[in-house]
Amino acid sequence: MTVLALFAMAVAPSAQQQATREREQEAIFRGEQVADAIRDYYRYRSTITRGGGDQALPTSMDQLLEGIPVQGGSKNRQILRASAARDPLTLEGEWRFVLPRTEALIDFQQAVMFYAGNQLPPTRDPQIAQLQQFAVPQITSVTNLGALTSKSGSSSIDDNASGPFVGVASRSHRDSVLTYYGIERHDQWIFTPLFR
């Protein structure tokens, strides 16, 4: 009995870690679907508004769930599944909106640049390139890793942000099992079409 109890105690933490890993993989999968939906919504709206900026960004998850009109059709094209609109890392399941020109987005941009060898992944989409210039200041290099890691825990995070958003992040403030662009905290993983 003692041997079985010891075995059960040894297996429990790894089972819990595996469950956390699976929720994190699902969060990344869903978050990237939301980023794709934001991209599609922005492309559609920027053609209607004859430009970009705040007017072409979504302001609610419902706008992404409604989809975008199909030219000549009577129905909308679905750009986001209802299950992807839920954050699997939190009990309430609501994503936190990441607004343009926020410190959290700038910190994420620096993490992506550091992860990608001191450069941003290039975008071939001119509309997303325009959004990138509008939403975040252009950083030319990340040279001081110490400054980056010390800042990563101090990003201003507004869980109740509203308005036009360029990405989503989890409301979970826990350390992660997986890393996303080298980031090891759930609330600092930002899913956006800007850096893909």
Tab-separated table of C-alpha atoms in Angstrom:
chain	number	residue	atom	x	y	z
A	1	MET	CA	0.000	0.000	0.000
A	2	THR	CA	2.844	2.365	0.850
A	3	VAL	CA	4.484	1.775	-2.518
A	4	LEU	CA	1.217	2.507	-4.323
A	5	ALA	CA	0.715	5.674	-2.284
A	6	LEU	CA	4.241	6.856	-3.117
A	7	PHE	CA	3.683	6.089	-6.792
A	8	ALA	CA	0.386	8.027	-6.770
A	9	MET	CA	2.081	11.023	-5.109
A	10	ALA	CA	4.842	10.956	-7.718
A	11	VAL	CA	2.427	10.802	-10.672
A	12	ALA	CA	0.013	13.536	-9.476
A	13	PRO	CA	2.259	16.560	-10.228
A	14	SER	CA	3.129	15.333	-13.719
A	15	ALA	CA	-0.556	14.692	-14.483
A	16	GLN	CA	-1.407	18.203	-13.330
A	17	GLN	CA	1.435	19.646	-15.414
A	18	GLN	CA	0.204	17.703	-18.462
A	19	ALA	CA	-3.330	19.052	-17.980
A	20	THR	CA	-1.943	22.600	-17.740
A	21	ARG	CA	0.154	22.038	-20.870
A	22	GLU	CA	-2.920	20.887	-22.799
A	23	ARG	CA	-4.947	23.946	-21.677
A	24	GLU	CA	-2.052	26.188	-22.744
A	25	GLN	CA	-1.857	24.520	-26.160
A	26	GLU	CA	-5.596	25.062	-26.552
A	27	ALA	CA	-5.215	28.703	-25.474
A	28	ILE	CA	-2.517	29.275	-28.100
A	29	PHE	CA	-4.657	27.574	-30.761
A	30	ARG	CA	-7.734	29.644	-29.888
A	31	GLY	CA	-5.750	32.870	-29.448
A	32	GLU	CA	-4.220	32.532	-32.903
A	33	GLN	CA	-7.708	31.977	-34.333
A	34	VAL	CA	-8.812	35.236	-32.703
A	35	ALA	CA	-5.742	36.959	-34.215
A	36	ASP	CA	-6.709	35.645	-37.664
A	37	ALA	CA	-10.280	36.892	-37.138
A	38	ILE	CA	-8.998	40.346	-36.139
A	39	ARG	CA	-6.880	40.393	-39.315
A	40	ASP	CA	-9.848	39.445	-41.531
A	41	TYR	CA	-12.133	41.947	-39.802
A	42	TYR	CA	-9.533	44.723	-40.136
A	43	ARG	CA	-8.965	43.977	-43.835
A	44	TYR	CA	-12.688	44.123	-44.534
A	45	ARG	CA	-13.367	47.249	-42.454
A	46	SER	CA	-10.336	49.149	-43.775
A	47	THR	CA	-11.692	48.816	-47.318
A	48	ILE	CA	-15.060	50.225	-46.180
A	49	THR	CA	-13.657	53.072	-44.084
A	50	ARG	CA	-11.074	53.941	-46.754
A	51	GLY	CA	-8.209	53.738	-44.347
A	52	GLY	CA	-7.215	52.070	-41.175
A	53	GLY	CA	-6.742	53.023	-37.598
A	54	ASP	CA	-9.264	52.731	-34.826
A	55	GLN	CA	-12.299	52.809	-37.138
A	56	ALA	CA	-11.374	49.503	-38.773
A	57	LEU	CA	-10.619	47.551	-35.575
A	58	PRO	CA	-13.201	45.459	-33.718
A	59	THR	CA	-14.543	46.790	-30.420
A	60	SER	CA	-16.188	43.589	-29.169
A	61	MET	CA	-15.854	39.834	-29.544
A	62	ASP	CA	-19.422	39.790	-30.896
A	63	GLN	CA	-18.290	41.676	-33.998
A	64	LEU	CA	-15.798	38.897	-34.749
A	65	LEU	CA	-18.416	36.218	-34.077
A	66	GLU	CA	-20.895	37.899	-36.465
A	67	GLY	CA	-18.392	37.579	-39.294
A	68	ILE	CA	-18.005	39.731	-42.367
A	69	PRO	CA	-20.415	40.109	-45.297
A	70	VAL	CA	-19.796	38.077	-48.419
A	71	GLN	CA	-19.870	40.222	-51.540
A	72	GLY	CA	-23.127	39.560	-53.346
A	73	GLY	CA	-24.349	37.201	-50.631
A	74	SER	CA	-26.993	37.476	-47.974
A	75	LYS	CA	-25.028	35.795	-45.188
A	76	ASN	CA	-21.830	36.658	-43.386
A	77	ARG	CA	-18.628	34.640	-43.655
A	78	GLN	CA	-17.743	33.209	-40.273
A	79	ILE	CA	-14.285	34.385	-39.197
A	80	LEU	CA	-14.326	33.108	-35.601
A	81	ARG	CA	-15.793	30.003	-33.971
A	82	ALA	CA	-17.696	30.533	-30.718
A	83	SER	CA	-15.340	28.182	-28.846
A	84	ALA	CA	-12.308	30.254	-29.917
A	85	ALA	CA	-13.892	33.331	-28.368
A	86	ARG	CA	-13.385	31.729	-24.928
A	87	ASP	CA	-10.115	31.683	-22.969
A	88	PRO	CA	-9.478	28.124	-21.683
A	89	LEU	CA	-7.015	29.329	-19.029
A	90	THR	CA	-9.567	31.195	-16.884
A	91	LEU	CA	-12.796	30.209	-15.182
A	92	GLU	CA	-14.789	33.093	-16.637
A	93	GLY	CA	-13.392	32.324	-20.093
A	94	GLU	CA	-13.199	35.901	-21.324
A	95	TRP	CA	-10.186	37.163	-23.211
A	96	ARG	CA	-8.604	40.454	-22.173
A	97	PHE	CA	-8.546	42.987	-25.012
A	98	VAL	CA	-5.163	44.474	-25.953
A	99	LEU	CA	-5.529	48.019	-27.210
A	100	PRO	CA	-3.208	49.773	-29.679
A	101	ARG	CA	-0.220	51.742	-28.349
A	102	THR	CA	-0.246	50.114	-24.885
A	103	GLU	CA	2.778	49.164	-22.810
A	104	ALA	CA	1.750	45.493	-22.848
A	105	LEU	CA	1.775	45.483	-26.669
A	106	ILE	CA	5.172	47.216	-26.776
A	107	ASP	CA	6.581	44.665	-24.305
A	108	PHE	CA	5.214	41.848	-26.467
A	109	GLN	CA	6.793	43.390	-29.566
A	110	GLN	CA	10.161	43.462	-27.787
A	111	ALA	CA	9.779	39.814	-26.726
A	112	VAL	CA	8.958	38.794	-30.309
A	113	MET	CA	11.968	40.712	-31.614
A	114	PHE	CA	14.275	39.136	-29.054
A	115	TYR	CA	12.890	35.670	-29.817
A	116	ALA	CA	13.280	36.214	-33.585
A	117	GLY	CA	16.913	37.322	-33.427
A	118	ASN	CA	16.459	41.086	-33.025
A	119	GLN	CA	13.985	41.561	-35.866
A	120	LEU	CA	10.240	41.549	-36.348
A	121	PRO	CA	8.752	38.838	-38.532
A	122	PRO	CA	8.025	40.584	-41.850
A	123	THR	CA	4.442	40.984	-43.034
A	124	ARG	CA	3.536	40.710	-46.701
A	125	ASP	CA	0.094	42.219	-46.162
A	126	PRO	CA	0.158	45.998	-46.754
A	127	GLN	CA	-2.973	46.548	-44.619
A	128	ILE	CA	-1.421	44.749	-41.625
A	129	ALA	CA	1.839	46.672	-42.173
A	130	GLN	CA	-0.196	49.890	-42.004
A	131	LEU	CA	-1.886	48.647	-38.810
A	132	GLN	CA	1.524	47.775	-37.357
A	133	GLN	CA	2.727	51.355	-37.892
A	134	PHE	CA	-0.440	52.719	-36.287
A	135	ALA	CA	-0.674	50.312	-33.326
A	136	VAL	CA	2.910	50.126	-32.008
A	137	PRO	CA	5.999	52.320	-32.221
A	138	GLN	CA	8.680	50.828	-34.400
A	139	ILE	CA	11.561	49.479	-32.344
A	140	THR	CA	14.729	48.913	-34.329
A	141	SER	CA	16.519	46.545	-31.950
A	142	VAL	CA	16.408	44.854	-28.585
A	143	THR	CA	19.874	44.936	-27.118
A	144	ASN	CA	19.479	44.624	-23.365
A	145	LEU	CA	17.928	41.322	-22.287
A	146	GLY	CA	18.134	42.340	-18.618
A	147	ALA	CA	15.905	45.338	-19.215
A	148	LEU	CA	13.463	43.190	-21.153
A	149	THR	CA	13.122	40.497	-18.511
A	150	SER	CA	12.812	42.959	-15.651
A	151	LYS	CA	10.076	44.850	-17.488
A	152	SER	CA	8.118	41.723	-18.392
A	153	GLY	CA	6.674	41.388	-14.908
A	154	SER	CA	5.670	45.029	-14.664
A	155	SER	CA	3.575	45.545	-17.788
A	156	SER	CA	0.503	47.593	-17.152
A	157	ILE	CA	-2.362	45.194	-17.578
A	158	ASP	CA	-5.922	46.436	-17.742
A	159	ASP	CA	-8.251	43.447	-17.495
A	160	ASN	CA	-11.269	45.665	-18.236
A	161	ALA	CA	-9.931	47.517	-21.283
A	162	SER	CA	-12.531	48.372	-23.884
A	163	GLY	CA	-12.485	50.015	-27.253
A	164	PRO	CA	-10.860	49.101	-30.545
A	165	PHE	CA	-8.476	46.218	-29.914
A	166	VAL	CA	-5.582	44.714	-31.908
A	167	GLY	CA	-5.222	41.501	-29.945
A	168	VAL	CA	-6.292	39.416	-26.994
A	169	ALA	CA	-4.525	37.946	-23.985
A	170	SER	CA	-5.484	35.640	-21.162
A	171	ARG	CA	-6.690	36.999	-17.842
A	172	SER	CA	-4.699	34.262	-16.065
A	173	HIS	CA	-1.702	35.709	-14.201
A	174	ARG	CA	-0.003	32.335	-13.715
A	175	ASP	CA	3.399	31.196	-14.884
A	176	SER	CA	3.151	28.847	-17.840
A	177	VAL	CA	4.472	25.366	-18.554
A	178	LEU	CA	4.967	26.230	-22.240
A	179	THR	CA	6.550	29.364	-23.621
A	180	TYR	CA	5.062	31.547	-26.348
A	181	TYR	CA	7.733	33.605	-28.106
A	182	GLY	CA	9.873	32.891	-25.048
A	183	ILE	CA	7.274	34.386	-22.672
A	184	GLU	CA	6.474	32.360	-19.569
A	185	ARG	CA	3.331	34.047	-18.180
A	186	HIS	CA	-0.193	33.574	-19.496
A	187	ASP	CA	-1.242	37.219	-19.272
A	188	GLN	CA	1.761	38.316	-21.352
A	189	TRP	CA	0.943	36.035	-24.288
A	190	ILE	CA	-0.663	38.399	-26.787
A	191	PHE	CA	-2.459	36.997	-29.804
A	192	THR	CA	-2.450	39.628	-32.537
A	193	PRO	CA	-2.127	39.710	-36.326
A	194	LEU	CA	0.671	42.286	-36.010
A	195	PHE	CA	3.611	39.936	-35.420
A	196	ARG	CA	2.927	36.671	-37.228
